[in-house]
Tab-separated table of C-alpha atoms in Angstrom:
chain	number	residue	atom	x	y	z
A	45	MET	CA	48.724	-54.866	-101.518
A	46	PRO	CA	47.696	-52.552	-104.408
A	47	PRO	CA	50.555	-50.423	-105.830
A	48	GLY	CA	48.889	-47.166	-104.766
A	49	LEU	CA	48.548	-48.214	-101.133
A	50	SER	CA	52.100	-49.555	-101.106
A	51	THR	CA	53.426	-46.203	-102.374
A	52	LEU	CA	51.356	-44.310	-99.801
A	53	LYS	CA	52.652	-46.522	-96.992
A	54	ARG	CA	56.266	-46.030	-98.056
A	55	GLY	CA	55.710	-42.281	-98.232
A	56	SER	CA	54.184	-42.250	-94.747
A	57	ILE	CA	57.149	-44.186	-93.329
A	58	GLN	CA	59.550	-41.729	-94.964
A	59	VAL	CA	57.661	-38.783	-93.440
A	60	GLN	CA	57.851	-40.459	-90.022
A	61	LYS	CA	61.618	-40.926	-90.382
A	62	ALA	CA	61.953	-37.298	-91.439
A	63	ALA	CA	59.928	-36.267	-88.380
A	64	LYS	CA	62.313	-38.148	-86.089
A	65	VAL	CA	65.336	-36.478	-87.708
A	66	VAL	CA	63.755	-33.024	-87.378
A	67	ASN	CA	62.835	-33.611	-83.725
A	68	ASP	CA	66.366	-34.829	-82.943
A	69	GLN	CA	68.118	-31.936	-84.690
A	70	ILE	CA	65.794	-29.013	-83.927
A	71	GLY	CA	64.297	-30.044	-80.615
A	72	SER	CA	60.888	-31.271	-79.560
A	73	ARG	CA	59.837	-28.009	-77.926
A	74	GLN	CA	60.684	-25.939	-81.006
A	75	VAL	CA	58.743	-28.322	-83.261
A	76	LEU	CA	55.769	-28.181	-80.902
A	77	ALA	CA	55.878	-24.381	-80.812
A	78	VAL	CA	55.815	-24.107	-84.613
A	79	PHE	CA	52.800	-26.399	-84.889
A	80	VAL	CA	50.920	-24.633	-82.083
A	81	ILE	CA	51.476	-21.256	-83.768
A	82	THR	CA	50.306	-22.480	-87.164
A	83	GLY	CA	47.365	-24.294	-85.566
A	84	PHE	CA	46.145	-21.136	-83.876
A	85	VAL	CA	46.706	-19.177	-87.098
A	86	LEU	CA	44.323	-21.588	-88.841
A	87	CYS	CA	41.769	-21.111	-86.067
A	88	GLY	CA	41.998	-17.341	-86.412
A	89	VAL	CA	41.532	-17.594	-90.177
A	90	VAL	CA	38.387	-19.701	-89.681
A	91	GLU	CA	36.958	-17.338	-87.061
A	92	GLN	CA	37.167	-14.324	-89.386
A	93	SER	CA	36.514	-16.127	-92.675
A	94	ALA	CA	32.733	-15.602	-92.600
A	95	SER	CA	33.129	-11.848	-92.099
A	96	VAL	CA	35.695	-11.611	-94.892
A	97	ALA	CA	33.513	-13.567	-97.324
A	98	LEU	CA	30.486	-11.449	-96.460
A	99	ARG	CA	32.303	-8.149	-96.869
A	100	ALA	CA	34.073	-9.137	-100.069
A	101	ASN	CA	30.807	-10.125	-101.773
A	102	SER	CA	28.547	-7.552	-100.175
A	103	SER	CA	26.338	-5.914	-102.796
A	104	SER	CA	25.265	-3.226	-100.344
A	105	SER	CA	28.733	-1.711	-99.954
A	106	ILE	CA	28.776	1.991	-100.721
A	107	THR	CA	31.276	3.432	-103.129
A	108	ALA	CA	34.218	5.584	-102.070
A	109	GLU	CA	32.457	8.668	-103.485
A	110	GLU	CA	29.255	7.952	-101.548
A	111	PHE	CA	31.233	7.365	-98.379
A	112	ALA	CA	33.127	10.637	-98.845
A	113	GLU	CA	29.811	12.468	-99.234
A	114	TYR	CA	28.449	10.792	-96.102
A	115	VAL	CA	31.510	11.769	-94.055
A	116	GLU	CA	31.299	15.336	-95.323
A	117	ASN	CA	27.735	15.602	-94.048
A	118	THR	CA	27.827	13.647	-90.789
A	119	SER	CA	31.243	12.987	-89.274
A	120	TYR	CA	32.663	14.590	-86.169
A	121	ILE	CA	35.801	15.853	-87.830
A	122	THR	CA	33.959	17.733	-90.585
A	123	ARG	CA	31.345	19.237	-88.231
A	124	TYR	CA	33.568	20.237	-85.324
A	125	CYS	CA	36.935	20.702	-86.997
A	126	GLN	CA	36.808	23.305	-89.735
A	127	PRO	CA	39.831	24.969	-91.341
A	128	ALA	CA	40.392	28.173	-89.399
A	129	ASN	CA	42.886	29.941	-91.658
A	130	LYS	CA	45.670	29.241	-94.111
A	131	ASN	CA	48.343	28.993	-91.415
A	132	ARG	CA	46.447	26.529	-89.225
A	133	SER	CA	45.088	23.245	-90.483
A	134	TYR	CA	42.207	22.962	-88.030
A	135	GLY	CA	40.292	25.102	-85.594
A	136	HIS	CA	37.753	23.999	-83.007
A	137	VAL	CA	34.278	25.137	-84.036
A	138	VAL	CA	31.490	24.204	-81.619
A	139	ARG	CA	28.172	23.447	-83.286
A	140	SER	CA	24.948	22.027	-81.994
A	141	ILE	CA	24.256	18.894	-84.018
A	142	PRO	CA	21.668	16.175	-83.496
A	143	HIS	CA	22.533	12.588	-82.649
A	144	ILE	CA	22.967	10.628	-85.879
A	145	GLU	CA	21.945	6.992	-85.925
A	146	ILE	CA	23.058	4.748	-88.785
A	147	PRO	CA	20.859	1.654	-89.122
A	148	MET	CA	22.552	-1.721	-89.433
A	149	THR	CA	22.734	-3.024	-92.968
A	150	ARG	CA	21.696	-6.566	-93.781
A	151	THR	CA	25.383	-7.485	-94.092
A	152	ASP	CA	26.086	-6.075	-90.613
A	153	GLU	CA	23.228	-8.054	-89.097
A	154	THR	CA	24.291	-11.294	-90.786
A	155	GLU	CA	27.907	-10.835	-89.741
A	156	SER	CA	26.834	-10.213	-86.147
A	157	VAL	CA	24.729	-13.412	-86.062
A	158	LEU	CA	27.562	-15.559	-87.463
A	159	ARG	CA	30.099	-14.005	-85.111
A	160	GLU	CA	27.906	-14.601	-82.061
A	161	ALA	CA	27.251	-18.211	-83.123
A	162	PHE	CA	31.003	-18.843	-83.145
A	163	MET	CA	31.313	-17.238	-79.702
A	164	TRP	CA	28.589	-19.484	-78.289
A	165	GLY	CA	30.617	-22.459	-79.458
A	166	THR	CA	33.722	-21.206	-77.664
A	167	LEU	CA	31.614	-20.773	-74.527
A	168	ILE	CA	30.310	-24.355	-74.572
A	169	SER	CA	33.443	-26.442	-74.972
A	170	PRO	CA	36.548	-25.337	-72.975
A	171	LEU	CA	35.706	-26.796	-69.563
A	172	ALA	CA	34.518	-30.153	-70.912
A	173	ALA	CA	37.447	-30.306	-73.349
A	174	SER	CA	39.928	-29.892	-70.502
A	175	ARG	CA	38.706	-33.105	-68.885
A	176	ILE	CA	38.669	-34.930	-72.221
A	177	ALA	CA	42.286	-33.866	-72.796
A	178	ALA	CA	43.242	-35.364	-69.419
A	179	ARG	CA	41.977	-38.732	-70.647
A	180	VAL	CA	42.882	-38.887	-74.359
A	181	GLY	CA	45.984	-36.669	-74.281
A	182	ALA	CA	46.472	-32.981	-75.022
A	183	GLU	CA	48.312	-33.727	-78.273
A	184	ARG	CA	45.362	-35.604	-79.727
A	185	LEU	CA	42.758	-33.098	-78.590
A	186	PHE	CA	44.658	-30.059	-79.864
A	187	GLY	CA	45.125	-31.676	-83.284
A	188	ALA	CA	41.481	-32.718	-83.439
A	189	GLY	CA	40.378	-29.234	-82.338
A	190	VAL	CA	42.277	-27.451	-85.105
A	191	LEU	CA	41.236	-30.034	-87.710
A	192	GLY	CA	37.570	-29.870	-86.716
A	193	THR	CA	37.535	-26.062	-86.668
A	194	ALA	CA	38.932	-25.779	-90.187
A	195	CYS	CA	37.479	-28.884	-91.832
A	196	ALA	CA	33.924	-27.838	-90.960
A	197	ALA	CA	34.483	-25.000	-93.439
A	198	VAL	CA	34.021	-27.470	-96.299
A	199	MET	CA	30.286	-27.530	-95.468
A	200	VAL	CA	29.920	-23.741	-95.541
A	201	PRO	CA	29.387	-23.344	-99.334
A	202	ALA	CA	26.362	-25.659	-99.277
A	203	ALA	CA	24.906	-24.037	-96.142
A	204	TRP	CA	25.763	-20.396	-96.902
A	205	LEU	CA	23.481	-17.961	-95.029
A	206	THR	CA	20.994	-20.645	-93.995
A	207	PRO	CA	20.213	-21.832	-90.446
A	208	TYR	CA	22.674	-24.668	-91.106
A	209	HIS	CA	25.425	-22.052	-91.552
A	210	VAL	CA	24.760	-20.826	-88.013
A	211	GLY	CA	24.988	-24.415	-86.779
A	212	ILE	CA	28.314	-24.892	-88.568
A	213	ARG	CA	29.682	-21.754	-86.923
A	214	ILE	CA	28.673	-23.091	-83.490
A	215	ILE	CA	30.437	-26.388	-84.253
A	216	GLN	CA	33.553	-24.534	-85.374
A	217	GLY	CA	33.503	-22.533	-82.143
A	218	ILE	CA	33.184	-25.727	-80.093
A	219	PHE	CA	36.247	-27.232	-81.765
A	220	MET	CA	38.258	-24.032	-81.375
A	221	GLY	CA	37.265	-23.749	-77.703
A	222	ALA	CA	38.796	-27.196	-77.161
A	223	THR	CA	42.220	-26.060	-78.380
A	224	TRP	CA	42.830	-23.621	-75.500
A	225	PRO	CA	42.873	-26.049	-72.529
A	226	ALA	CA	44.724	-28.624	-74.646
A	227	ALA	CA	47.427	-26.063	-75.432
A	228	HIS	CA	47.747	-25.232	-71.732
A	229	MET	CA	48.255	-28.903	-70.904
A	230	LEU	CA	50.961	-29.054	-73.577
A	231	ALA	CA	52.594	-26.013	-71.976
A	232	VAL	CA	52.926	-27.525	-68.484
A	233	THR	CA	53.936	-30.912	-69.922
A	234	TRP	CA	56.715	-29.824	-72.273
A	235	PHE	CA	58.027	-26.582	-70.764
A	236	LYS	CA	59.642	-25.840	-67.438
A	237	PRO	CA	57.704	-23.384	-65.249
A	238	LYS	CA	60.101	-20.518	-65.864
A	239	HIS	CA	59.975	-20.980	-69.631
A	240	LEU	CA	56.193	-21.120	-69.744
A	241	SER	CA	55.230	-17.542	-70.575
A	242	GLY	CA	56.888	-17.502	-73.989
A	243	PHE	CA	54.948	-20.572	-75.094
A	244	VAL	CA	51.622	-19.331	-73.707
A	245	SER	CA	52.112	-16.044	-75.574
A	246	MET	CA	52.052	-18.017	-78.823
A	247	TYR	CA	48.304	-18.441	-78.393
A	248	THR	CA	47.979	-14.922	-79.828
A	249	ALA	CA	48.796	-16.435	-83.218
A	250	VAL	CA	44.987	-16.374	-83.517
A	251	ASN	CA	45.374	-12.635	-84.109
A	252	LEU	CA	47.938	-13.378	-86.773
A	253	GLY	CA	45.245	-15.486	-88.449
A	254	TYR	CA	42.878	-12.507	-88.321
A	255	ALA	CA	45.452	-10.387	-90.131
A	256	ILE	CA	46.246	-13.025	-92.764
A	257	VAL	CA	42.629	-13.686	-93.728
A	258	GLY	CA	41.878	-9.957	-93.672
A	259	LEU	CA	44.700	-9.095	-96.063
A	260	LEU	CA	44.639	-12.157	-98.333
A	261	GLY	CA	41.076	-13.415	-98.002
A	262	THR	CA	39.335	-10.433	-99.616
A	263	PRO	CA	41.250	-10.529	-102.936
A	264	LEU	CA	40.970	-14.335	-102.962
A	265	VAL	CA	37.167	-14.207	-102.622
A	266	ARG	CA	36.834	-11.476	-105.230
A	267	PHE	CA	38.957	-13.215	-107.848
A	268	CYS	CA	38.269	-16.897	-107.155
A	269	GLY	CA	34.804	-16.830	-105.627
A	270	ARG	CA	33.403	-17.049	-102.118
A	271	ASP	CA	33.637	-20.850	-101.869
A	272	SER	CA	37.361	-20.864	-102.651
A	273	LEU	CA	38.191	-19.522	-99.183
A	274	SER	CA	36.409	-22.448	-97.475
A	275	TYR	CA	38.074	-25.055	-99.663
A	276	ILE	CA	41.568	-23.615	-99.189
A	277	ILE	CA	41.072	-23.505	-95.401
A	278	CYS	CA	40.000	-27.156	-95.434
A	279	LEU	CA	42.993	-28.251	-97.555
A	280	CYS	CA	45.447	-26.354	-95.362
A	281	SER	CA	43.986	-27.910	-92.216
A	282	CYS	CA	44.264	-31.435	-93.621
A	283	LEU	CA	47.913	-30.843	-94.516
A	284	TRP	CA	48.558	-29.316	-91.076
A	285	TYR	CA	46.937	-32.250	-89.280
A	286	PHE	CA	48.883	-34.852	-91.267
A	287	LEU	CA	52.149	-33.148	-90.308
A	288	TRP	CA	50.948	-32.717	-86.713
A	289	TRP	CA	50.112	-36.403	-86.542
A	290	ARG	CA	53.527	-37.453	-87.807
A	291	PHE	CA	55.747	-34.856	-86.133
A	292	VAL	CA	53.905	-34.528	-82.814
A	293	GLU	CA	51.455	-37.344	-82.061
A	294	GLU	CA	53.629	-40.141	-83.478
A	295	SER	CA	57.093	-38.710	-82.812
A	296	LEU	CA	56.758	-36.556	-79.696
A	297	ASN	CA	54.072	-38.372	-77.734
A	298	PRO	CA	56.226	-41.488	-76.985
A	299	ASN	CA	58.922	-39.147	-75.620
A	300	ARG	CA	56.428	-37.154	-73.566
A	301	PRO	CA	57.823	-36.142	-70.155
A	302	ILE	CA	56.420	-38.503	-67.552
A	303	ARG	CA	54.532	-37.055	-64.594
A	304	ASP	CA	51.566	-38.165	-62.546
A	305	GLU	CA	48.391	-36.443	-63.657
A	306	HIS	CA	45.600	-36.325	-61.146
A	307	LYS	CA	42.402	-37.721	-62.598
A	308	LEU	CA	40.247	-36.830	-59.594
A	309	LEU	CA	39.813	-33.076	-59.836
A	310	PRO	CA	39.006	-31.260	-56.551
A	311	TRP	CA	36.098	-29.315	-58.081
A	312	ARG	CA	34.981	-27.740	-54.838
A	313	LYS	CA	38.419	-26.317	-54.044
A	314	LEU	CA	38.875	-25.175	-57.631
A	315	LEU	CA	35.535	-23.351	-57.726
A	316	LEU	CA	36.264	-21.720	-54.359
A	317	SER	CA	39.812	-20.702	-55.351
A	318	GLY	CA	40.324	-16.947	-55.463
A	319	PRO	CA	43.396	-17.112	-57.743
A	320	ALA	CA	41.516	-19.293	-60.268
A	321	TRP	CA	38.624	-16.850	-60.444
A	322	ALA	CA	41.083	-13.967	-60.654
A	323	CYS	CA	42.466	-15.482	-63.868
A	324	GLY	CA	38.966	-15.834	-65.311
A	325	VAL	CA	37.940	-12.301	-64.378
A	326	ALA	CA	41.130	-10.882	-65.918
A	327	VAL	CA	40.370	-12.780	-69.135
A	328	VAL	CA	36.901	-11.159	-69.201
A	329	GLY	CA	38.539	-7.727	-69.198
A	330	SER	CA	40.947	-8.738	-71.934
A	331	GLN	CA	38.143	-10.159	-74.099
A	332	TRP	CA	36.023	-7.067	-73.586
A	333	ALA	CA	38.912	-4.858	-74.681
A	334	ASP	CA	39.535	-7.021	-77.746
A	335	ALA	CA	35.858	-6.776	-78.729
A	336	THR	CA	35.936	-2.993	-78.384
A	337	LEU	CA	39.149	-2.655	-80.356
A	338	MET	CA	38.258	-5.142	-83.101
A	339	LEU	CA	34.593	-4.179	-83.575
A	340	GLY	CA	34.438	-0.583	-82.454
A	341	VAL	CA	37.584	1.368	-83.167
A	342	THR	CA	37.798	0.663	-86.899
A	343	LYS	CA	34.179	1.819	-87.280
A	344	TYR	CA	34.980	4.825	-85.116
A	345	LEU	CA	37.892	5.822	-87.328
A	346	LYS	CA	35.733	5.572	-90.441
A	347	LEU	CA	32.484	7.112	-89.230
A	348	VAL	CA	33.852	9.792	-86.923
A	349	TYR	CA	37.166	10.670	-88.550
A	350	GLY	CA	36.355	9.796	-92.128
A	351	PHE	CA	39.035	7.167	-92.761
A	352	SER	CA	38.498	5.876	-96.271
A	353	ILE	CA	36.770	2.500	-96.657
A	354	GLU	CA	39.658	1.619	-98.982
A	355	TYR	CA	41.790	1.164	-95.858
A	356	ASP	CA	39.278	-1.039	-94.048
A	357	ASP	CA	41.294	-4.263	-94.427
A	358	VAL	CA	44.519	-2.527	-93.401
A	359	LEU	CA	42.950	-0.952	-90.289
A	360	ALA	CA	41.398	-4.246	-89.276
A	361	SER	CA	44.449	-6.430	-89.981
A	362	LEU	CA	47.848	-4.811	-89.490
A	363	PRO	CA	47.459	-3.957	-85.767
A	364	HIS	CA	46.866	-7.681	-85.097
A	365	ILE	CA	50.339	-8.443	-86.437
A	366	GLY	CA	51.714	-5.970	-83.906
A	367	HIS	CA	49.624	-7.628	-81.194
A	368	PHE	CA	51.183	-11.027	-81.938
A	369	PHE	CA	54.788	-9.840	-81.907
A	370	ALA	CA	54.173	-7.710	-78.813
A	371	ALA	CA	52.772	-10.762	-77.014
A	372	ILE	CA	55.825	-12.872	-77.904
A	373	THR	CA	58.081	-10.066	-76.657
A	374	PHE	CA	56.164	-9.763	-73.382
A	375	GLY	CA	56.358	-13.532	-72.870
A	376	ILE	CA	60.122	-13.611	-73.354
A	377	VAL	CA	60.607	-10.598	-71.073
A	378	VAL	CA	58.538	-12.010	-68.193
A	379	ASP	CA	60.403	-15.328	-68.365
A	380	HIS	CA	63.714	-13.458	-68.210
A	381	VAL	CA	62.530	-11.326	-65.287
A	382	ARG	CA	61.440	-14.409	-63.330
A	383	GLN	CA	64.646	-16.333	-64.045
A	384	SER	CA	66.826	-13.398	-63.020
A	385	GLY	CA	65.001	-13.099	-59.699
A	386	LEU	CA	64.104	-9.435	-60.147
A	387	LEU	CA	60.452	-10.206	-59.423
A	388	SER	CA	58.616	-13.109	-57.888
A	389	THR	CA	56.191	-15.034	-60.096
A	390	THR	CA	53.156	-13.407	-58.459
A	391	SER	CA	54.609	-9.913	-58.859
A	392	ALA	CA	55.496	-10.597	-62.485
A	393	ARG	CA	51.974	-11.831	-63.308
A	394	LYS	CA	50.392	-8.818	-61.647
A	395	LEU	CA	52.764	-6.450	-63.433
A	396	PHE	CA	51.792	-7.810	-66.824
A	397	VAL	CA	48.085	-7.791	-65.984
A	398	TYR	CA	48.615	-4.126	-65.103
A	399	ILE	CA	50.234	-3.539	-68.509
A	400	SER	CA	47.535	-5.444	-70.400
A	401	HIS	CA	44.590	-3.819	-68.577
A	402	PHE	CA	45.363	-0.441	-67.005
A	403	LEU	CA	47.327	1.028	-69.907
A	404	PRO	CA	44.828	0.046	-72.656
A	405	ALA	CA	42.016	1.322	-70.402
A	406	ALA	CA	43.678	4.734	-70.254
A	407	LEU	CA	44.267	4.773	-74.016
A	408	MET	CA	40.674	3.808	-74.843
A	409	PHE	CA	39.259	6.423	-72.505
A	410	VAL	CA	41.403	9.165	-74.059
A	411	LEU	CA	40.635	7.855	-77.553
A	412	GLY	CA	37.177	9.467	-77.452
A	413	TYR	CA	38.686	12.894	-76.675
A	414	THR	CA	41.518	13.088	-79.182
A	415	GLY	CA	40.159	16.130	-80.994
A	416	CYS	CA	40.678	16.889	-84.636
A	417	ASP	CA	43.849	15.000	-85.521
A	418	PRO	CA	42.870	11.603	-87.043
A	419	ALA	CA	46.397	10.212	-86.563
A	420	ALA	CA	46.021	10.308	-82.752
A	421	PRO	CA	43.127	7.801	-82.423
A	422	ALA	CA	44.725	5.523	-85.022
A	423	ALA	CA	47.974	5.478	-83.027
A	424	MET	CA	46.123	4.866	-79.748
A	425	TYR	CA	44.176	1.990	-81.302
A	426	THR	CA	47.388	0.331	-82.461
A	427	ALA	CA	49.121	0.900	-79.112
A	428	ALA	CA	46.169	-0.415	-77.081
A	429	LEU	CA	45.929	-3.591	-79.173
A	430	ALA	CA	49.678	-4.147	-78.791
A	431	LEU	CA	49.511	-3.683	-74.998
A	432	THR	CA	46.704	-6.231	-74.642
A	433	GLY	CA	49.303	-8.690	-75.938
A	434	ALA	CA	50.634	-8.792	-72.357
A	435	THR	CA	47.549	-10.796	-71.282
A	436	PRO	CA	49.061	-14.258	-71.974
A	437	ALA	CA	52.170	-13.407	-69.947
A	438	GLY	CA	49.916	-12.328	-67.080
A	439	ALA	CA	46.504	-13.931	-66.655
A	440	PHE	CA	46.904	-16.890	-69.043
A	441	ALA	CA	50.192	-18.061	-67.544
A	442	SER	CA	48.891	-17.607	-64.007
A	443	ALA	CA	46.374	-20.406	-64.691
A	444	ALA	CA	49.334	-22.765	-65.142
A	445	ASP	CA	51.253	-21.361	-62.156
A	446	ILE	CA	48.572	-21.961	-59.574
A	447	ALA	CA	47.724	-25.562	-60.547
A	448	PRO	CA	50.157	-27.262	-62.955
A	449	ASN	CA	48.392	-30.614	-62.539
A	450	PHE	CA	45.085	-29.060	-63.583
A	451	ALA	CA	46.322	-26.292	-65.873
A	452	GLY	CA	43.984	-27.297	-68.689
A	453	THR	CA	40.908	-27.311	-66.444
A	454	VAL	CA	41.759	-23.978	-64.800
A	455	PHE	CA	42.329	-22.397	-68.200
A	456	GLY	CA	39.135	-24.032	-69.491
A	457	LEU	CA	37.267	-22.294	-66.679
A	458	CYS	CA	38.995	-19.003	-67.546
A	459	GLN	CA	38.065	-19.309	-71.214
A	460	THR	CA	34.457	-20.157	-70.375
A	461	ILE	CA	34.151	-17.043	-68.219
A	462	GLY	CA	36.013	-15.021	-70.849
A	463	ALA	CA	33.728	-16.207	-73.658
A	464	ALA	CA	30.684	-15.141	-71.635
A	465	GLY	CA	32.288	-11.717	-71.231
A	466	LEU	CA	33.082	-11.603	-74.934
A	467	LEU	CA	29.423	-12.247	-75.824
A	468	ALA	CA	28.317	-9.441	-73.500
A	469	ALA	CA	30.960	-7.121	-74.929
A	470	ASN	CA	29.941	-7.969	-78.477
A	471	TYR	CA	26.378	-6.909	-77.719
A	472	ALA	CA	27.406	-3.739	-75.865
A	473	VAL	CA	29.844	-2.596	-78.540
A	474	SER	CA	27.465	-3.429	-81.411
A	475	GLU	CA	24.943	-1.006	-79.935
A	476	GLY	CA	27.374	1.839	-80.532
A	477	LEU	CA	28.728	0.844	-83.927
A	478	HIS	CA	26.330	2.883	-86.015
A	479	GLY	CA	26.376	6.382	-84.646
A	480	SER	CA	28.824	9.068	-85.772
A	481	PHE	CA	28.189	11.392	-82.847
A	482	ALA	CA	31.369	11.375	-80.759
A	483	GLY	CA	29.575	11.328	-77.390
A	484	TRP	CA	28.004	7.942	-78.187
A	485	TRP	CA	31.429	6.448	-78.848
A	486	ARG	CA	32.853	7.931	-75.660
A	487	LEU	CA	30.302	5.897	-73.730
A	488	VAL	CA	31.402	2.693	-75.514
A	489	PHE	CA	35.091	3.358	-74.802
A	490	GLY	CA	34.353	4.486	-71.250
A	491	VAL	CA	32.504	1.258	-70.419
A	492	SER	CA	35.367	-0.803	-71.845
A	493	SER	CA	37.877	1.176	-69.779
A	494	ALA	CA	35.815	0.631	-66.630
A	495	VAL	CA	35.606	-3.126	-67.251
A	496	LEU	CA	39.379	-3.301	-67.743
A	497	LEU	CA	40.041	-1.385	-64.525
A	498	ILE	CA	37.624	-3.463	-62.440
A	499	THR	CA	38.869	-6.833	-63.703
A	500	ALA	CA	42.521	-5.814	-63.305
A	501	THR	CA	41.884	-4.620	-59.746
A	502	PHE	CA	40.289	-7.971	-58.921
A	503	PHE	CA	43.362	-9.805	-60.230
A	504	MET	CA	45.680	-7.477	-58.314
A	505	THR	CA	43.790	-8.388	-55.144
A	506	MET	CA	43.195	-12.119	-55.632
A	507	GLY	CA	45.692	-13.222	-58.311
A	508	SER	CA	48.696	-15.405	-57.569
A	509	GLY	CA	51.649	-17.116	-59.187
A	510	SER	CA	52.141	-19.696	-56.428
A	511	VAL	CA	51.102	-23.350	-56.610
A	512	GLN	CA	47.888	-23.817	-54.618
A	513	ASP	CA	47.503	-26.529	-51.981
A	514	TRP	CA	44.657	-28.253	-53.890
A	515	ASN	CA	47.061	-28.937	-56.757
A	516	ALA	CA	48.877	-31.563	-54.593
A	517	PRO	CA	52.300	-30.020	-55.335
A	518	GLY	CA	54.175	-32.979	-53.865
A	519	ASP	CA	53.272	-35.009	-56.969
A	520	TYR	CA	54.410	-32.363	-59.422
A	521	GLU	CA	58.097	-31.995	-60.099
A	522	SER	CA	58.909	-28.386	-60.662
A	523	GLU	CA	61.980	-26.239	-60.585
A	524	ALA	CA	59.983	-23.658	-58.654
A	525	GLU	CA	59.336	-23.740	-54.941
A	526	PRO	CA	55.750	-24.573	-53.924
A	527	ILE	CA	55.844	-21.502	-51.688
A	528	GLU	CA	56.262	-18.213	-53.507
A	529	GLU	CA	59.852	-17.102	-53.479
A	530	PRO	CA	60.681	-13.496	-52.513
A	531	SER	CA	62.048	-11.221	-55.184
A	532	ARG	CA	65.450	-9.592	-55.172
A	533	LEU	CA	63.711	-6.233	-55.047
A	534	ASP	CA	61.979	-7.185	-51.798
A	535	SER	CA	65.250	-8.294	-50.183
A	536	VAL	CA	66.929	-5.008	-51.119
A	537	GLN	CA	64.066	-2.987	-49.622
A	538	GLU	CA	64.347	-4.929	-46.386
């Protein structure tokens, strides 16, 4: 054997031994959680990388002085909110102004095409990936999904802004769409039912990836060039996959909890299941809200309230960090509530769907009527994005509650429906991105609020946290009863 290969083999064996020591001392579930978080962070970085590279190198960007002049002439706050006197900062001055339409720049159009291509990929793959994961193993599919999503970035420099670039974005979306059902299968395999919500909430690490690439990607592209972002993403993904392979696939997979997985999926019963569709419909509302918050509100704050373009990266990134930590908090809280018996599983899921849908709907509706204080819409934007972090603890986890044996397939169906809703929301919100007349934005926020209310109401009516009969619960060992247990609150009321 050549010396180089011998050294590499010895190094690989040492890494495998280290993986076994880490798994023994820290715990398999903790190791898995760390890798799932970092995997989703990488996916989030890839999803937003095209937008960051476009914006950082955009030659059509206006200067701060030009933007200030534009805001002075067109924005809501400068036309309706004029200084009244020295003692009061603002007074309400009603003026009749025409509707102002801002045409999309070439950068905006390109970004929209690349974003939609990625979304089409996430629409194509989840349902098929869930059945592949049942055959090859969730560990292998999740690792391959993250690796494929990030490694495809190495082809971006050669295909930049060509039809091939659109194709690469679709491929990246397909790989990322495969990670969601695989992660759900990992959840029901490695975690007990009443510890599930905390793990599922880690999926929001995608938002953490948005924040990281937004804050660090722009200076990286400006100083090191556009291609540097793609190469760094590819290198990080290769390192992540090597560690995933050693610490999870090689070390955890042999110790995987044994349970009978049904290979013959009852498609008819699944597609006629009200609780399964309730999960999917709730995900549509969540995705629609995310599209409105991510695409619309930052533009709204700039065009209507005159927030400086210098704060664009901060406005688009920091609230996502809050979203991630809020989601983790919600997941821990709902697990504690279920274990303590204060609420049944169904009641807990519905409560957190209420938090993730009704409250953001109210905030987004009011956001268009906040008046002259620019701090109010900024605070509502941050609060609404944080509250949508309750979605994993509600709708996402419900997909595992109702059919643990088919959790990946149910969640694949939810993500397929959700991706279709996200594409529709992307189109609807994009139509309102370029007007600075407040009434136009109120329509965008009002539609989003209505979608959230309708989807949440559907889940409140049809959603469940109980194992369904088509799951064959007799073959699934669970600490929970197949029939929904009453809550302590219900027994007190009786």
